[in-house]
Coordinates of C-alpha atoms in Angstrom, one line a residue:
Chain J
X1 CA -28.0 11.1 -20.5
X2 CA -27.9 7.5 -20.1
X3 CA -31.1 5.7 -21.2
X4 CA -31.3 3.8 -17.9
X5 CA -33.1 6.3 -16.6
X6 CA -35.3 7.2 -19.7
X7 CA -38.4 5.6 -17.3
X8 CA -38.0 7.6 -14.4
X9 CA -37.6 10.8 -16.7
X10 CA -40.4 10.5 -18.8
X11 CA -42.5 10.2 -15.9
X12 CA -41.6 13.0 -14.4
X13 CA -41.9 14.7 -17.8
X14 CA -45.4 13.8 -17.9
X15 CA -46.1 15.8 -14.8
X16 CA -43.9 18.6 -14.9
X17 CA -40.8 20.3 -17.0
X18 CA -37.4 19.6 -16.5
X19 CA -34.7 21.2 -18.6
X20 CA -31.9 18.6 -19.9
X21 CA -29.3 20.0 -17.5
X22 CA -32.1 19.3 -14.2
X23 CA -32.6 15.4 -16.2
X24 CA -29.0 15.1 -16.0
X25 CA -28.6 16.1 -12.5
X26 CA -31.2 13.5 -11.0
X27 CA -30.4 11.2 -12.8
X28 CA -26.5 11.6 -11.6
X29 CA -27.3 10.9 -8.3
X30 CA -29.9 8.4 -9.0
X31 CA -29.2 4.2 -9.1
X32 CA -30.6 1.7 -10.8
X33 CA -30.5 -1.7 -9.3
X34 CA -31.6 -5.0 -10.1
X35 CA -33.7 -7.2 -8.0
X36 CA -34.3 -10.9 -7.9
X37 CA -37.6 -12.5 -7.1
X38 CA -38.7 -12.9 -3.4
X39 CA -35.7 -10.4 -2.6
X40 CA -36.7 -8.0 0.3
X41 CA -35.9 -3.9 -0.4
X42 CA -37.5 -3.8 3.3
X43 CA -38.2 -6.3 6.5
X44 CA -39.6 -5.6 9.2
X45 CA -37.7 -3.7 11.7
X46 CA -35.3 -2.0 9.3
X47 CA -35.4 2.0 8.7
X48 CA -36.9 2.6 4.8
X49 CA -34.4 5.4 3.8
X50 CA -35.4 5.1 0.3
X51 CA -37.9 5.9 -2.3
X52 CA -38.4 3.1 -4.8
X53 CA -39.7 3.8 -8.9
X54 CA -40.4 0.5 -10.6
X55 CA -38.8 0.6 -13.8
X56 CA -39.9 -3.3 -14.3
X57 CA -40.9 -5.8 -12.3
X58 CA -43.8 -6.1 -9.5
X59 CA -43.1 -5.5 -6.0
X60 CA -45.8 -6.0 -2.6
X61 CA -46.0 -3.8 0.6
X62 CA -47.3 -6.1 3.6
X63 CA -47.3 -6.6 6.8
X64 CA -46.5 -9.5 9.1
X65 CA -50.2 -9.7 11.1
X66 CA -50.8 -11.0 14.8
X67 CA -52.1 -14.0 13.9
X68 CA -48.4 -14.6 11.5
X69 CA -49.7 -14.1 8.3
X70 CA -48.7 -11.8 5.5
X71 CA -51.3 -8.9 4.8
X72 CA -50.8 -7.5 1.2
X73 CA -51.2 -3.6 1.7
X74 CA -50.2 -2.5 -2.0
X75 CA -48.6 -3.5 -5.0
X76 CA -46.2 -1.7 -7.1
X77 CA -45.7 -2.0 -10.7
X78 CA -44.3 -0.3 -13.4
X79 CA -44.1 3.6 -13.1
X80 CA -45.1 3.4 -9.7
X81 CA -43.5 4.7 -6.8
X82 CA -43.2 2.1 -3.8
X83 CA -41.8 3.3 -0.7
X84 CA -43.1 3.0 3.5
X85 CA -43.5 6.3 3.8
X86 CA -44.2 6.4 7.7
X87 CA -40.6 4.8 8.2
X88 CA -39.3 7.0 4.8
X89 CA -40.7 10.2 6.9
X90 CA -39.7 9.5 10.4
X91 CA -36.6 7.5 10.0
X92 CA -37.7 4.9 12.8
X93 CA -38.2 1.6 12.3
X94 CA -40.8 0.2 9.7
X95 CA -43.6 -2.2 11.0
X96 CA -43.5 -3.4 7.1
X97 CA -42.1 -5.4 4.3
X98 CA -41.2 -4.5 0.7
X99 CA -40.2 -7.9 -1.2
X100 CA -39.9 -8.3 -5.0
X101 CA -42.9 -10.4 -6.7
X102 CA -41.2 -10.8 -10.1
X103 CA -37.3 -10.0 -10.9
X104 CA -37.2 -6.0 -11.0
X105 CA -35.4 -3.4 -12.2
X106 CA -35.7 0.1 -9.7
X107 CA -34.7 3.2 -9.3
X108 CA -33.4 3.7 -6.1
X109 CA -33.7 7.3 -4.8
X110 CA -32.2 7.6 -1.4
X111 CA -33.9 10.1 1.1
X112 CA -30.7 12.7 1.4
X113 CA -30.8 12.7 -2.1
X114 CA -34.1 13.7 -2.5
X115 CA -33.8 16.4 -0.1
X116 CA -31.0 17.5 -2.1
X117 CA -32.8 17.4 -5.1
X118 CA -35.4 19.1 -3.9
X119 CA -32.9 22.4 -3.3
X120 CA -31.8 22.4 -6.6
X121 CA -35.1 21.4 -8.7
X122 CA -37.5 22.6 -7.4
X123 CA -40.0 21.4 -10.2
X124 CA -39.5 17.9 -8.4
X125 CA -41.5 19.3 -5.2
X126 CA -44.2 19.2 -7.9
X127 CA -43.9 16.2 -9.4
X128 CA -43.9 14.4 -5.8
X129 CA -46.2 16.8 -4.7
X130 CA -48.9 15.4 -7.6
X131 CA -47.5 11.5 -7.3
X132 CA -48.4 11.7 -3.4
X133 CA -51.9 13.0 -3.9
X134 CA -52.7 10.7 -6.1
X135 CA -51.2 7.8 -4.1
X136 CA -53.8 9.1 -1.3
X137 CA -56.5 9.6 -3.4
X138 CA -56.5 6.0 -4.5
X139 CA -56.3 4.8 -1.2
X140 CA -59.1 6.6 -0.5
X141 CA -61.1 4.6 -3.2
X142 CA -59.4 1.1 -1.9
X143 CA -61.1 2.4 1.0
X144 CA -64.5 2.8 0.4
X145 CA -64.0 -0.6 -1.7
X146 CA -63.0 -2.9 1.1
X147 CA -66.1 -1.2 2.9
X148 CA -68.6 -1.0 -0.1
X149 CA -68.0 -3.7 -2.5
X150 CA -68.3 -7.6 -1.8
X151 CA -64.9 -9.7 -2.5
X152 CA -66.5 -10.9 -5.9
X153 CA -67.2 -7.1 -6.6
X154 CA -63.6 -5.8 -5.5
X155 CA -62.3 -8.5 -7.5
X156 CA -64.1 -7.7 -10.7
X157 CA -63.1 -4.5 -10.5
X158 CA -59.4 -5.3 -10.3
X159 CA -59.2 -7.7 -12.9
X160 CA -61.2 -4.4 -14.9
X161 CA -58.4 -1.8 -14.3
X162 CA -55.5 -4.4 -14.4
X163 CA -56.1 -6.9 -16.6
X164 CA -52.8 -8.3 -17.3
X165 CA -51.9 -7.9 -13.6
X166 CA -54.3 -10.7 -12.2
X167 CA -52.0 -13.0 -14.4
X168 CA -48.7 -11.7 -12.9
X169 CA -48.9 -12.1 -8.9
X170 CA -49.7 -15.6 -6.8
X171 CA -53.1 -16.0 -5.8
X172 CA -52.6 -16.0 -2.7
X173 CA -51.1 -12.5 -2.8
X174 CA -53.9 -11.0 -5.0
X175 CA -56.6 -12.8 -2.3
X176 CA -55.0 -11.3 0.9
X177 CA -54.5 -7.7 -1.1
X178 CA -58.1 -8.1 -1.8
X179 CA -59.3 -9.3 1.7
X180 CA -60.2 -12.9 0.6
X181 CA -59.4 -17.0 1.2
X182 CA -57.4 -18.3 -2.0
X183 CA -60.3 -20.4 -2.4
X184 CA -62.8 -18.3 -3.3
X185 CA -60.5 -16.1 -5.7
X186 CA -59.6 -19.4 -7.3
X187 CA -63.2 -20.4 -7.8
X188 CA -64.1 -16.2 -9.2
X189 CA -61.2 -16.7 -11.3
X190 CA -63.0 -20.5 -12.6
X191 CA -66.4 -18.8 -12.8
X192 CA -64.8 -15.8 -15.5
X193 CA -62.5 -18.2 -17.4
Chain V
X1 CA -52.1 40.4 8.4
X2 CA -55.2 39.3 9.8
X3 CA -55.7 37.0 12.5
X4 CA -58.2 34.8 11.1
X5 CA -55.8 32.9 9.2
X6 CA -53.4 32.6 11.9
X7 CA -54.0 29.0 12.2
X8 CA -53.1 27.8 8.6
X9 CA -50.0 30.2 8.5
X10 CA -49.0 28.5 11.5
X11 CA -49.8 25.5 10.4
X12 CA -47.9 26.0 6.7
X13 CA -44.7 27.5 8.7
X14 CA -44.5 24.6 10.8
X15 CA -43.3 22.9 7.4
X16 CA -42.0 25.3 5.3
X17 CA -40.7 28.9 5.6
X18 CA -42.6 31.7 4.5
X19 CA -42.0 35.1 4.5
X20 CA -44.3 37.9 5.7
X21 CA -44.8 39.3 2.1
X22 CA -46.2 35.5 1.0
X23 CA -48.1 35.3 4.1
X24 CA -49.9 38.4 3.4
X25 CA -50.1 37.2 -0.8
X26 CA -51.6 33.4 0.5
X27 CA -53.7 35.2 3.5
X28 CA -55.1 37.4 0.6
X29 CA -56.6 34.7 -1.8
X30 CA -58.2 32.9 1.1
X31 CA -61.5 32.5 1.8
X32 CA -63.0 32.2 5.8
X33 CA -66.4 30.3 5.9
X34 CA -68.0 29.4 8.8
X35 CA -70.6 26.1 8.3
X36 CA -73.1 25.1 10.0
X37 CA -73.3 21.8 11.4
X38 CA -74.9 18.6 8.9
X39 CA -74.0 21.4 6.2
X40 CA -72.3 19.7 3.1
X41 CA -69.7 21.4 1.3
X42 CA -70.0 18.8 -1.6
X43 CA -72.9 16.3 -2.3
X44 CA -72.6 13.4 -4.8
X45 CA -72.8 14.2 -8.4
X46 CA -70.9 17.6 -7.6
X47 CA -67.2 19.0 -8.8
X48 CA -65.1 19.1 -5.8
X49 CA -63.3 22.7 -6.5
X50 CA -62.0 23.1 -3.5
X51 CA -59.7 22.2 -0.5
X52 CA -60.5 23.0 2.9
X53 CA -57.8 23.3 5.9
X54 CA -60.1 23.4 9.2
X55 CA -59.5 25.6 11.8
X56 CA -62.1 25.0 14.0
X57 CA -65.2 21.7 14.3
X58 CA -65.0 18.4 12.2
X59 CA -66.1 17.2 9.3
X60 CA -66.9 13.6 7.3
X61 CA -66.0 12.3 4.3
X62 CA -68.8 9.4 3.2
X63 CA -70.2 8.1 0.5
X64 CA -73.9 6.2 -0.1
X65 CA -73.0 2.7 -0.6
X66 CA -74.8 0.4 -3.3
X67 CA -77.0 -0.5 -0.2
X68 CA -77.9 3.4 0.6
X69 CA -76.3 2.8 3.5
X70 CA -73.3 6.6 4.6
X71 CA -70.3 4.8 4.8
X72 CA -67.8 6.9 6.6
X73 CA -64.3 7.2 4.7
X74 CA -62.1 9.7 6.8
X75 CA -63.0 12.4 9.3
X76 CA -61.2 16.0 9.4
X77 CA -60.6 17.9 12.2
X78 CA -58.8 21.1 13.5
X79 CA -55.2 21.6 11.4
X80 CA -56.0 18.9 8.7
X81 CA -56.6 19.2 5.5
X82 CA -59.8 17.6 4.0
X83 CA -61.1 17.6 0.0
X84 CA -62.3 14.8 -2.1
X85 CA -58.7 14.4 -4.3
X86 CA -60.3 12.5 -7.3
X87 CA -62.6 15.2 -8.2
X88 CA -60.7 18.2 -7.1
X89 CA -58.0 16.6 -9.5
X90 CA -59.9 15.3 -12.1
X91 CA -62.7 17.8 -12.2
X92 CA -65.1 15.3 -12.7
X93 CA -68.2 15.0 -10.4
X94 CA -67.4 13.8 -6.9
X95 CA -69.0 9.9 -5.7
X96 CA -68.7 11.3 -2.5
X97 CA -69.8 13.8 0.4
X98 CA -68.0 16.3 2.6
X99 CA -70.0 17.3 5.6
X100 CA -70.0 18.9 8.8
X101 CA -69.7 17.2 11.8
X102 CA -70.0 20.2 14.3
X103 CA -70.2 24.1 13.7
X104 CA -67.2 24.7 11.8
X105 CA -64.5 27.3 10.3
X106 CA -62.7 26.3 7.4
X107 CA -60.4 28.1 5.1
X108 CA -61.1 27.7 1.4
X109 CA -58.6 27.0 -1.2
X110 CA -59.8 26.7 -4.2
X111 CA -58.2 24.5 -6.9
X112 CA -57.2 27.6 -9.0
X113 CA -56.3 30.0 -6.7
X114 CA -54.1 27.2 -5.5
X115 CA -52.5 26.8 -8.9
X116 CA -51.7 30.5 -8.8
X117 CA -49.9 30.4 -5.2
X118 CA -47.9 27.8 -6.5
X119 CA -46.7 29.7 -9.3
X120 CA -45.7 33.1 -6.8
X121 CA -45.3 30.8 -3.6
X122 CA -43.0 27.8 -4.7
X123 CA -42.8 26.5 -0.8
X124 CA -46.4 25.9 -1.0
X125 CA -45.3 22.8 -3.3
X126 CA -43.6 21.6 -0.4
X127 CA -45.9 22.3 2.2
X128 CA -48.7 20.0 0.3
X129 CA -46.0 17.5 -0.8
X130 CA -45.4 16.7 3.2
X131 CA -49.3 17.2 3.7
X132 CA -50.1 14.8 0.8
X133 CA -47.6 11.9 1.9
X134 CA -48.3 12.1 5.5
X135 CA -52.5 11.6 4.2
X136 CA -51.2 8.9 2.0
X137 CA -49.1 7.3 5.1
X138 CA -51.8 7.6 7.0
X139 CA -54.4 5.5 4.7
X140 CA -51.8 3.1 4.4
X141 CA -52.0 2.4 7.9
X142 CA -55.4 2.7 8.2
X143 CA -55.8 -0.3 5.6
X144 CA -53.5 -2.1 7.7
X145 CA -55.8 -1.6 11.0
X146 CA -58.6 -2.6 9.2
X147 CA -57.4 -6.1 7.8
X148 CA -55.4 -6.9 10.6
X149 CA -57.0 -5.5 14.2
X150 CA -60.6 -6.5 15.4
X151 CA -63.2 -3.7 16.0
X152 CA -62.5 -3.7 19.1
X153 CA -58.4 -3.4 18.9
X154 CA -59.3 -0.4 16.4
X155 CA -61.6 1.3 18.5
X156 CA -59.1 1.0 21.7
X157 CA -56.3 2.1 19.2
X158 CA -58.5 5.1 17.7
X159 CA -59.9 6.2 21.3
X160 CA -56.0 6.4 22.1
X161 CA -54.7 8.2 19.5
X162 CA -57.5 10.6 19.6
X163 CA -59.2 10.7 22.8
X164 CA -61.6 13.6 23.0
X165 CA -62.3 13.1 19.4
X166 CA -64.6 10.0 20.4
X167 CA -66.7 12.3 22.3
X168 CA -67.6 14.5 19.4
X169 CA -69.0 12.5 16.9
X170 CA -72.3 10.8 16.9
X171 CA -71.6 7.0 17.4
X172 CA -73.4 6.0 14.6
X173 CA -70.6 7.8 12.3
X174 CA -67.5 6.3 14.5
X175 CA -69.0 3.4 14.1
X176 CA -69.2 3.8 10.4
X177 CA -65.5 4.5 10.4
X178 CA -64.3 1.6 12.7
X179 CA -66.5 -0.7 10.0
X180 CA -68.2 -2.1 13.5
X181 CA -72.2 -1.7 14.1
X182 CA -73.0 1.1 16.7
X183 CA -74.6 -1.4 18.8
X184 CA -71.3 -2.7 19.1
X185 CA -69.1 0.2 19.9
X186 CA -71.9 1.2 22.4
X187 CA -70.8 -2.0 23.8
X188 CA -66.9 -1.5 24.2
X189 CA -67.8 2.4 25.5
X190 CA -69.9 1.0 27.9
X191 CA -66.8 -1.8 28.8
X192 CA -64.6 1.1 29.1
X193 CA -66.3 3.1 31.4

């Protein structure tokens, strides 16, 4: 088995078992692909027919608002999944963007192919099973954050559970994921340092 | 097979097959409950052990925000799902409630008995793979609607997609949702009508 896909395979490992003929199956029909900085996996309009697993690198879900400015819905980092699942599901056209943030490595898993890989391991409805209930569940708690906490708060807490990732991304992509001017994360980010 | 649980078979074979054999096996390790409305099936500070599939009524997920203010985070109704994810994963104490809306029947699934059906039942794994990424999908776009519409545009938006739904709930918990005061939304229903 190559070790390109040693990532992806240990984090399914983690979650559930998978013999080494089922690791050399998926990762047959899986492809690794590099991506440059600012490079778009997904603009607006375009169908999203594939499922995404950071190997390296930092990628941003967003969305072009009325008013013309990008909204940062998510990031995706290492050993995360990134994908627009509504245009991933229905096959219609995605209201979204998926752009690199740093030059990535991926995994690119294609829809069909996960549909055939679902048939033959079954251990991977499992795995996505568990990876898609906690993608919800944390969206949940981003939820009750953007209602509950102040920006200074949300902030805090970011910089908490992702120290190193505060660093990596622009400022003005961290303020608009976190719902505030570039300003006032600049002067939260003076105030710490 | 009784009828009672006509609704989540239906609902289950409207995503997966299932044979009459593991309809009867799933049917058998379900629980019915009826609840009474304001009734919580979890209070902050408890382990959420269970997930809930509502056949009939509506029910609220909230928490008690640092001001002791209930913020609404997601509402349930008939044929969804609804369960607090990070404790019925974790098994840690819940941060937040699950409460009837209206005189309700759920079916309870509780986190082990799940376990087991996944073991005899493997479509099950499926089943909550597509429930769990269309939830996810779901919060996505409801973070987008909440950075990027007004409370107005979200009310219109939510009064569309789910119009008798807006009739059910006390304003002062859609309003909650929509993250607009319910003097306000008394406002646009008044405009509306």
């Amino acid at each position: 088995m190559s070790s390109m896909f040693d990532a992806i395979v240990t984090h399914i490992r983690k979650h559930v078992s998978l013999t080494e003929d089922e690791a050399g199956l998926l990762t047959s029909l899986l492809e690794l692909r590099e991506v440059k900085k600012k490079e778009h996996l997904l603009k607006e309009g375009e169908i999203c027919n594939d499922n995404y697993f950071v190997v390296s690198g930092c990628f941003r879900l967003y969305i072009i608002n009325p008013k013309g400015v990008e909204q940062v819905i998510q990031f995706g980092i290492e050993n995360w999944w990134i994908t627009e699942y509504v245009s991933f599901k229905s096959g219609r056209p995605s209201g979204f963007c998926i752009q690199a943030v740093e030059n990535a490595v991926i995994t690119v898993l294609a829809r069909n192919v996960q549909e055939e890989l679902f048939e033959k391991i079954p251990q991977l409805e499992r795995y996505f099973r568990i990876v898609a209930e906690k993608a919800y569940a944390a969206q949940l708690m981003r939820i009750n954050y953007i209602f509950n906490l102040s920006g200074e708060e949300q902030y805090r807490l970011f910089n908490r559970n992702f120290p190193e990732f505060v660093q990596r991304v622009p400022q003005y992509m961290l303020a608009s994921y976190l719902g505030i001017t570039p300003e006032f994360l600049s002067k939260l980010r003076a105030k710490k340092e």
